[in-house]
Amino acid sequence: MQYNEEIDSVKCLECGNNIKYGRSDKKFCCEGCKNKFNNRRKSVMIRLQSRVIHSLDKNYQILDKLLRSGADSVMLPDALQWGFNPEYMTSCTRSRMRTIYRCYDIKYCKSDTRLFNISRIPSAPVADKRSQ
Ligand SMILES: [Zn+2]
């Protein structure tokens, strides 16, 4: 049987060079490649996290503004136009009747056309966790 370098050697996850020495679970050819790879992965994660946090904050601003103005419902197209993104919530609870969504300490229900039953939760578990 012939020696097959493709199978017997591991490629560096950063530069793709073969790793010819060291432990078999080694993933990088050098410290530089390891740092480069991890830093890039970290910055992708930070960008993703800040996008999610930004969307949650935007949703919260909109819901909070509605509550402060005395409203407990809004037409969904209006909310979408203000920048509400229904994909982001901090939790959702499904009951037999409907699904209750939460954005930090504000809860709401959603239909195809409206956000409704918008109200503030006095001490939401999510809010408690954040303040600990
Ligand atoms: Zn490398």
Coordinates of N, CA, C and O and ligand atoms in Angstrom, one line a residue:
M1 N 0.8 -1.2 0.0 CA 0.0 0.0 0.0 C 0.9 1.3 0.0 O 1.9 1.3 0.7
Q2 N 0.5 2.3 -0.8 CA 1.3 3.5 -0.9 C 1.0 4.5 0.2 O -0.1 4.6 0.7
Y3 N 2.1 5.2 0.6 CA 2.0 6.2 1.6 C 1.1 7.4 1.0 O 1.4 7.8 -0.1
N4 N 0.1 7.8 1.7 CA -0.7 8.8 1.2 C -0.6 10.1 2.1 O -1.2 10.1 3.2
E5 N 0.0 11.1 1.6 CA 0.3 12.3 2.5 C -1.0 13.0 2.8 O -1.2 13.6 3.9
E6 N -2.0 13.0 1.9 CA -3.3 13.6 2.1 C -4.0 13.1 3.3 O -4.7 13.8 4.0
I7 N -3.9 11.8 3.5 CA -4.6 11.2 4.6 C -3.8 11.3 5.9 O -4.3 11.6 7.0
D8 N -2.5 11.0 5.8 CA -1.6 10.9 7.0 C -1.3 12.3 7.6 O -0.9 12.4 8.7
S9 N -1.4 13.4 6.8 CA -1.0 14.7 7.4 C -2.2 15.5 7.6 O -3.2 15.4 7.0
V10 N -2.1 16.5 8.6 CA -3.2 17.4 8.9 C -2.8 18.7 8.3 O -1.7 19.1 8.3
K11 N -3.9 19.4 7.8 CA -3.6 20.8 7.2 C -4.0 21.8 8.3 O -4.9 21.7 9.0
C12 N -3.1 22.9 8.3 CA -3.3 24.0 9.2 C -4.7 24.7 8.8 O -5.0 24.9 7.6
L13 N -5.5 24.9 9.8 CA -6.8 25.5 9.5 C -6.7 26.9 9.0 O -7.7 27.4 8.4
E14 N -5.6 27.6 9.2 CA -5.5 29.0 8.8 C -4.8 29.1 7.4 O -5.4 29.6 6.5
C15 N -3.7 28.5 7.2 CA -3.0 28.7 5.9 C -3.1 27.5 5.0 O -2.8 27.6 3.8
G16 N -3.5 26.3 5.5 CA -3.7 25.2 4.7 C -2.4 24.3 4.5 O -2.5 23.3 3.8
N17 N -1.3 24.8 5.0 CA -0.1 24.0 4.9 C -0.2 22.7 5.7 O -0.9 22.7 6.7
N18 N 0.5 21.7 5.3 CA 0.5 20.5 6.0 C 1.2 20.6 7.4 O 2.3 21.3 7.4
I19 N 0.7 20.1 8.4 CA 1.4 20.0 9.7 C 2.1 18.7 9.8 O 1.4 17.7 9.8
K20 N 3.4 18.8 9.8 CA 4.1 17.5 9.7 C 4.7 17.0 11.0 O 5.3 15.9 11.0
Y21 N 4.5 17.8 12.0 CA 5.1 17.3 13.3 C 4.1 17.7 14.4 O 3.1 18.4 14.2
G22 N 4.4 17.2 15.6 CA 3.6 17.5 16.8 C 2.5 16.5 17.0 O 2.4 15.5 16.3
R23 N 1.6 16.8 17.9 CA 0.5 15.9 18.2 C -0.5 15.8 17.1 O -0.6 16.7 16.2
S24 N -1.2 14.7 17.0 CA -2.1 14.4 15.9 C -3.3 15.3 15.9 O -4.0 15.5 14.9
D25 N -3.6 15.9 17.1 CA -4.7 16.8 17.2 C -4.4 18.3 17.0 O -5.2 19.2 17.2
K26 N -3.2 18.5 16.5 CA -2.7 19.9 16.3 C -3.5 20.4 15.1 O -3.7 19.7 14.1
K27 N -4.0 21.7 15.2 CA -4.8 22.3 14.1 C -4.1 23.4 13.3 O -4.5 23.8 12.3
F28 N -3.0 23.9 13.9 CA -2.3 25.0 13.2 C -0.8 24.7 13.1 O -0.2 24.0 13.9
C29 N -0.2 25.3 12.0 CA 1.2 25.1 11.8 C 2.1 25.9 12.8 O 3.2 25.5 13.0
C30 N 1.6 27.0 13.2 CA 2.4 27.9 14.1 C 1.4 28.7 15.0 O 0.2 28.8 14.7
E31 N 2.0 29.4 16.0 CA 1.2 30.3 16.9 C 0.6 31.4 16.1 O -0.6 31.8 16.4
G32 N 1.3 31.9 15.1 CA 0.8 33.0 14.3 C -0.5 32.7 13.6 O -1.5 33.4 13.6
C33 N -0.5 31.5 13.0 CA -1.8 31.0 12.3 C -2.9 30.8 13.3 O -4.0 31.1 13.1
K34 N -2.5 30.2 14.5 CA -3.5 30.0 15.5 C -4.2 31.3 16.0 O -5.4 31.4 16.1
N35 N -3.3 32.3 16.2 CA -3.9 33.6 16.7 C -4.7 34.3 15.6 O -5.8 34.8 15.9
K36 N -4.2 34.2 14.3 CA -4.9 34.8 13.2 C -6.3 34.2 13.1 O -7.3 34.9 13.0
F37 N -6.4 32.9 13.2 CA -7.6 32.1 13.0 C -8.6 32.5 14.2 O -9.8 32.8 13.9
N38 N -8.1 32.4 15.4 CA -8.9 32.7 16.6 C -9.4 34.2 16.6 O -10.6 34.4 16.9
N39 N -8.5 35.1 16.2 CA -9.0 36.5 16.2 C -10.0 36.8 15.2 O -11.0 37.5 15.4
R40 N -9.9 36.1 14.0 CA -10.9 36.3 13.0 C -12.3 35.7 13.4 O -13.3 36.3 13.3
R41 N -12.2 34.5 14.0 CA -13.4 33.9 14.5 C -14.1 34.8 15.6 O -15.3 34.9 15.6
K42 N -13.3 35.3 16.5 CA -13.8 36.2 17.5 C -14.4 37.4 17.0 O -15.5 37.8 17.4
S43 N -13.8 38.1 15.9 CA -14.4 39.3 15.4 C -15.7 39.0 14.6 O -16.6 39.8 14.6
V44 N -15.8 37.8 14.0 CA -17.0 37.5 13.3 C -18.1 37.3 14.4 O -19.3 37.8 14.2
M45 N -17.8 36.7 15.5 CA -18.8 36.5 16.6 C -19.2 37.8 17.2 O -20.4 38.1 17.5
I46 N -18.2 38.8 17.4 CA -18.6 40.1 17.9 C -19.5 40.8 17.0 O -20.4 41.5 17.4
R47 N -19.2 40.7 15.7 CA -20.1 41.4 14.7 C -21.5 40.8 14.8 O -22.5 41.6 14.7
L48 N -21.6 39.5 14.8 CA -22.9 38.8 14.9 C -23.6 39.2 16.2 O -24.8 39.6 16.2
Q49 N -22.9 39.2 17.3 CA -23.5 39.6 18.6 C -24.0 41.0 18.6 O -25.1 41.3 19.1
S50 N -23.2 41.9 18.0 CA -23.6 43.3 18.1 C -24.8 43.6 17.1 O -25.7 44.4 17.4
R51 N -24.9 42.8 16.1 CA -26.1 42.9 15.2 C -27.4 42.5 15.9 O -28.4 43.1 15.8
V52 N -27.3 41.4 16.7 CA -28.4 40.9 17.4 C -28.8 41.8 18.5 O -30.0 42.2 18.7
I53 N -27.8 42.3 19.3 CA -28.1 43.3 20.3 C -28.7 44.6 19.8 O -29.6 45.1 20.3
H54 N -28.2 45.0 18.6 CA -28.7 46.2 18.0 C -30.2 46.0 17.6 O -31.0 46.9 17.9
S55 N -30.5 44.9 17.1 CA -31.9 44.6 16.7 C -32.8 44.5 17.9 O -34.0 45.0 17.9
L56 N -32.3 43.9 19.0 CA -33.1 43.8 20.2 C -33.4 45.2 20.8 O -34.5 45.5 21.3
D57 N -32.3 46.0 20.8 CA -32.4 47.4 21.3 C -33.4 48.2 20.5 O -34.2 48.9 21.1
K58 N -33.4 48.0 19.2 CA -34.3 48.7 18.3 C -35.7 48.3 18.6 O -36.6 49.2 18.8
N59 N -35.9 47.0 18.7 CA -37.3 46.5 19.0 C -37.7 47.1 20.4 O -38.9 47.5 20.5
Y60 N -36.8 47.1 21.3 CA -37.2 47.5 22.7 C -37.6 49.0 22.7 O -38.6 49.4 23.3
Q61 N -36.8 49.8 21.9 CA -37.1 51.3 21.8 C -38.5 51.5 21.3 O -39.3 52.3 21.8
I62 N -38.9 50.7 20.2 CA -40.2 50.8 19.6 C -41.3 50.4 20.6 O -42.3 51.2 20.7
L63 N -41.1 49.3 21.2 CA -42.2 48.8 22.2 C -42.3 49.8 23.4 O -43.4 50.1 23.8
D64 N -41.1 50.2 23.9 CA -41.1 51.1 25.0 C -41.8 52.5 24.7 O -42.6 53.0 25.5
K65 N -41.5 53.0 23.5 CA -42.1 54.2 23.0 C -43.7 54.1 22.9 O -44.4 55.0 23.3
L66 N -44.1 52.9 22.4 CA -45.5 52.7 22.3 C -46.2 52.7 23.7 O -47.2 53.3 23.9
L67 N -45.6 52.0 24.6 CA -46.1 51.9 26.0 C -46.1 53.3 26.6 O -47.1 53.7 27.3
R68 N -45.1 54.1 26.5 CA -45.0 55.4 27.0 C -46.1 56.3 26.4 O -46.6 57.3 27.1
S69 N -46.5 56.0 25.2 CA -47.5 56.9 24.6 C -48.9 56.4 24.9 O -49.9 56.9 24.4
G70 N -49.0 55.3 25.7 CA -50.3 54.8 26.1 C -50.9 53.7 25.2 O -52.0 53.2 25.4
A71 N -50.1 53.3 24.2 CA -50.6 52.3 23.2 C -50.2 50.9 23.7 O -49.2 50.7 24.3
D72 N -51.1 49.9 23.4 CA -50.7 48.6 23.7 C -50.8 47.7 22.5 O -50.7 46.5 22.6
S73 N -51.0 48.3 21.3 CA -50.9 47.6 20.1 C -50.5 48.5 18.9 O -50.5 49.7 19.1
V74 N -50.1 47.9 17.9 CA -49.6 48.6 16.7 C -49.8 47.7 15.5 O -49.6 46.5 15.6
M75 N -50.0 48.4 14.3 CA -50.1 47.6 13.1 C -48.7 47.1 12.7 O -47.7 47.9 12.8
L76 N -48.5 45.9 12.4 CA -47.2 45.3 12.1 C -46.4 46.1 11.0 O -45.2 46.4 11.2
P77 N -47.1 46.5 9.9 CA -46.4 47.2 8.9 C -45.8 48.5 9.4 O -44.7 48.9 9.0
D78 N -46.5 49.2 10.4 CA -46.0 50.4 10.9 C -44.7 50.1 11.7 O -43.7 50.8 11.6
A79 N -44.8 49.1 12.6 CA -43.7 48.7 13.4 C -42.5 48.3 12.6 O -41.3 48.7 12.8
L80 N -42.7 47.6 11.5 CA -41.6 47.2 10.6 C -41.0 48.4 9.9 O -39.8 48.5 9.8
Q81 N -41.8 49.4 9.6 CA -41.3 50.6 9.0 C -40.4 51.4 10.0 O -39.4 52.0 9.6
W82 N -40.7 51.3 11.3 CA -39.9 52.0 12.3 C -38.6 51.2 12.6 O -37.8 51.7 13.3
G83 N -38.5 50.0 12.0 CA -37.3 49.2 12.2 C -37.5 48.0 13.1 O -36.5 47.4 13.5
F84 N -38.7 47.7 13.5 CA -39.0 46.5 14.3 C -38.6 45.3 13.5 O -39.0 45.1 12.4
N85 N -37.8 44.4 14.1 CA -37.5 43.1 13.5 C -38.1 42.0 14.3 O -37.6 41.6 15.3
P86 N -39.2 41.3 13.8 CA -39.9 40.3 14.5 C -39.1 39.0 14.7 O -39.5 38.2 15.5
E87 N -37.9 38.9 14.1 CA -37.1 37.7 14.2 C -36.4 37.7 15.6 O -35.9 36.7 16.0
Y88 N -36.2 38.9 16.2 CA -35.4 39.0 17.4 C -36.3 39.2 18.6 O -37.2 40.1 18.6
M89 N -36.1 38.4 19.6 CA -36.8 38.5 20.9 C -35.9 37.9 22.0 O -35.0 37.1 21.6
T90 N -36.2 38.1 23.2 CA -35.4 37.5 24.3 C -35.9 36.2 24.7 O -35.2 35.4 25.3
S91 N -37.3 36.0 24.5 CA -37.8 34.7 24.8 C -39.2 34.6 24.2 O -39.8 35.6 23.8
C92 N -39.7 33.4 24.0 CA -41.1 33.3 23.6 C -41.7 32.1 24.3 O -41.1 31.1 24.5
T93 N -43.0 32.2 24.8 CA -43.7 31.2 25.5 C -44.9 30.9 24.7 O -45.7 31.8 24.4
R94 N -45.1 29.6 24.4 CA -46.3 29.2 23.6 C -47.3 28.6 24.6 O -47.0 27.7 25.4
S95 N -48.5 29.2 24.6 CA -49.6 28.7 25.4 C -50.6 28.1 24.4 O -50.4 28.1 23.2
R96 N -51.7 27.5 24.9 CA -52.7 26.9 24.0 C -53.3 27.9 23.1 O -53.5 27.6 21.9
M97 N -53.5 29.1 23.6 CA -54.2 30.1 22.8 C -53.2 30.9 21.9 O -53.5 31.2 20.8
R98 N -52.1 31.3 22.4 CA -51.2 32.1 21.6 C -49.8 32.1 22.1 O -49.5 31.5 23.2
T99 N -48.9 32.7 21.3 CA -47.5 32.8 21.7 C -47.2 34.2 22.3 O -47.6 35.2 21.7
I100 N -46.6 34.2 23.4 CA -46.2 35.5 24.1 C -44.7 35.7 23.9 O -43.9 34.8 24.2
Y101 N -44.4 36.8 23.2 CA -43.0 37.1 23.0 C -42.5 38.1 24.0 O -43.3 38.9 24.6
R102 N -41.2 38.1 24.3 CA -40.6 39.0 25.2 C -39.4 39.7 24.6 O -38.6 39.1 23.9
C103 N -39.3 41.0 24.9 CA -38.1 41.8 24.6 C -37.7 42.4 25.9 O -38.3 43.4 26.3
Y104 N -36.7 41.8 26.6 CA -36.3 42.2 27.9 C -37.6 42.2 28.8 O -38.2 41.2 29.0
D105 N -38.0 43.4 29.3 CA -39.1 43.4 30.3 C -40.4 43.8 29.6 O -41.4 44.2 30.3
I106 N -40.5 43.7 28.3 CA -41.8 44.0 27.7 C -42.3 42.7 26.9 O -41.5 42.1 26.3
K107 N -43.5 42.4 27.1 CA -44.1 41.2 26.4 C -45.2 41.7 25.4 O -45.7 42.8 25.6
Y108 N -45.4 40.9 24.4 CA -46.4 41.2 23.4 C -46.8 40.0 22.7 O -46.1 38.9 22.7
C109 N -47.9 40.1 22.0 CA -48.4 39.0 21.1 C -48.3 39.5 19.7 O -48.2 40.7 19.5
K110 N -48.3 38.6 18.8 CA -48.1 39.0 17.4 C -49.1 38.2 16.5 O -49.2 37.0 16.6
S111 N -49.7 38.9 15.6 CA -50.5 38.2 14.5 C -49.8 38.6 13.2 O -48.8 39.2 13.2
D112 N -50.5 38.2 12.1 CA -49.9 38.5 10.8 C -49.9 40.0 10.5 O -49.2 40.5 9.7
T113 N -50.8 40.7 11.2 CA -51.0 42.1 10.9 C -50.7 43.1 12.1 O -50.5 44.3 11.9
R114 N -50.6 42.5 13.3 CA -50.5 43.4 14.5 C -49.5 42.9 15.5 O -49.4 41.7 15.7
L115 N -49.0 43.8 16.3 CA -48.4 43.5 17.6 C -49.4 44.0 18.6 O -49.9 45.1 18.5
F116 N -49.8 43.1 19.6 CA -50.8 43.6 20.5 C -50.6 43.0 21.9 O -49.7 42.2 22.1
N117 N -51.4 43.4 22.9 CA -51.2 43.1 24.3 C -49.8 43.4 24.7 O -49.2 42.7 25.5
I118 N -49.3 44.6 24.3 CA -48.0 45.0 24.7 C -48.0 45.5 26.1 O -48.9 46.3 26.4
S119 N -47.2 44.9 27.0 CA -47.2 45.4 28.4 C -45.8 45.1 29.0 O -45.1 44.3 28.5
R120 N -45.6 45.8 30.1 CA -44.3 45.7 30.8 C -44.5 44.6 31.8 O -45.4 44.5 32.5
I121 N -43.4 43.8 31.9 CA -43.4 42.7 33.0 C -42.7 43.3 34.2 O -41.6 43.8 34.0
P122 N -43.4 43.4 35.3 CA -42.7 44.0 36.5 C -41.3 43.5 36.8 O -40.4 44.3 37.0
S123 N -41.1 42.2 36.9 CA -39.8 41.7 37.2 C -39.6 40.4 36.3 O -39.8 39.3 36.7
A124 N -39.1 40.7 35.1 CA -38.9 39.6 34.2 C -37.6 38.8 34.5 O -36.7 39.4 35.0
P125 N -37.6 37.5 34.4 CA -36.4 36.7 34.7 C -35.2 37.2 33.9 O -34.1 37.2 34.4
V126 N -35.4 37.6 32.7 CA -34.3 38.1 31.8 C -33.7 39.3 32.4 O -32.5 39.4 32.5
A127 N -34.6 40.2 32.9 CA -34.1 41.5 33.5 C -33.4 41.2 34.8 O -32.3 41.8 35.0
D128 N -33.9 40.2 35.6 CA -33.2 39.8 36.8 C -31.8 39.3 36.5 O -30.8 39.7 37.2
K129 N -31.7 38.5 35.5 CA -30.3 37.9 35.2 C -29.4 39.0 34.8 O -28.2 38.9 35.1
R130 N -29.9 40.0 34.0 CA -29.0 41.0 33.5 C -28.5 41.9 34.7 O -27.4 42.4 34.6
S131 N -29.2 42.0 35.8 CA -28.8 43.0 36.8 C -28.0 42.3 37.9 O -27.4 42.9 38.7
Q132 N -27.8 40.9 37.8 CA -27.0 40.2 38.8 C -25.5 40.4 38.6 O -25.1 40.5 37.5
Ligands
ZN1 ZN -0.6 27.8 9.2

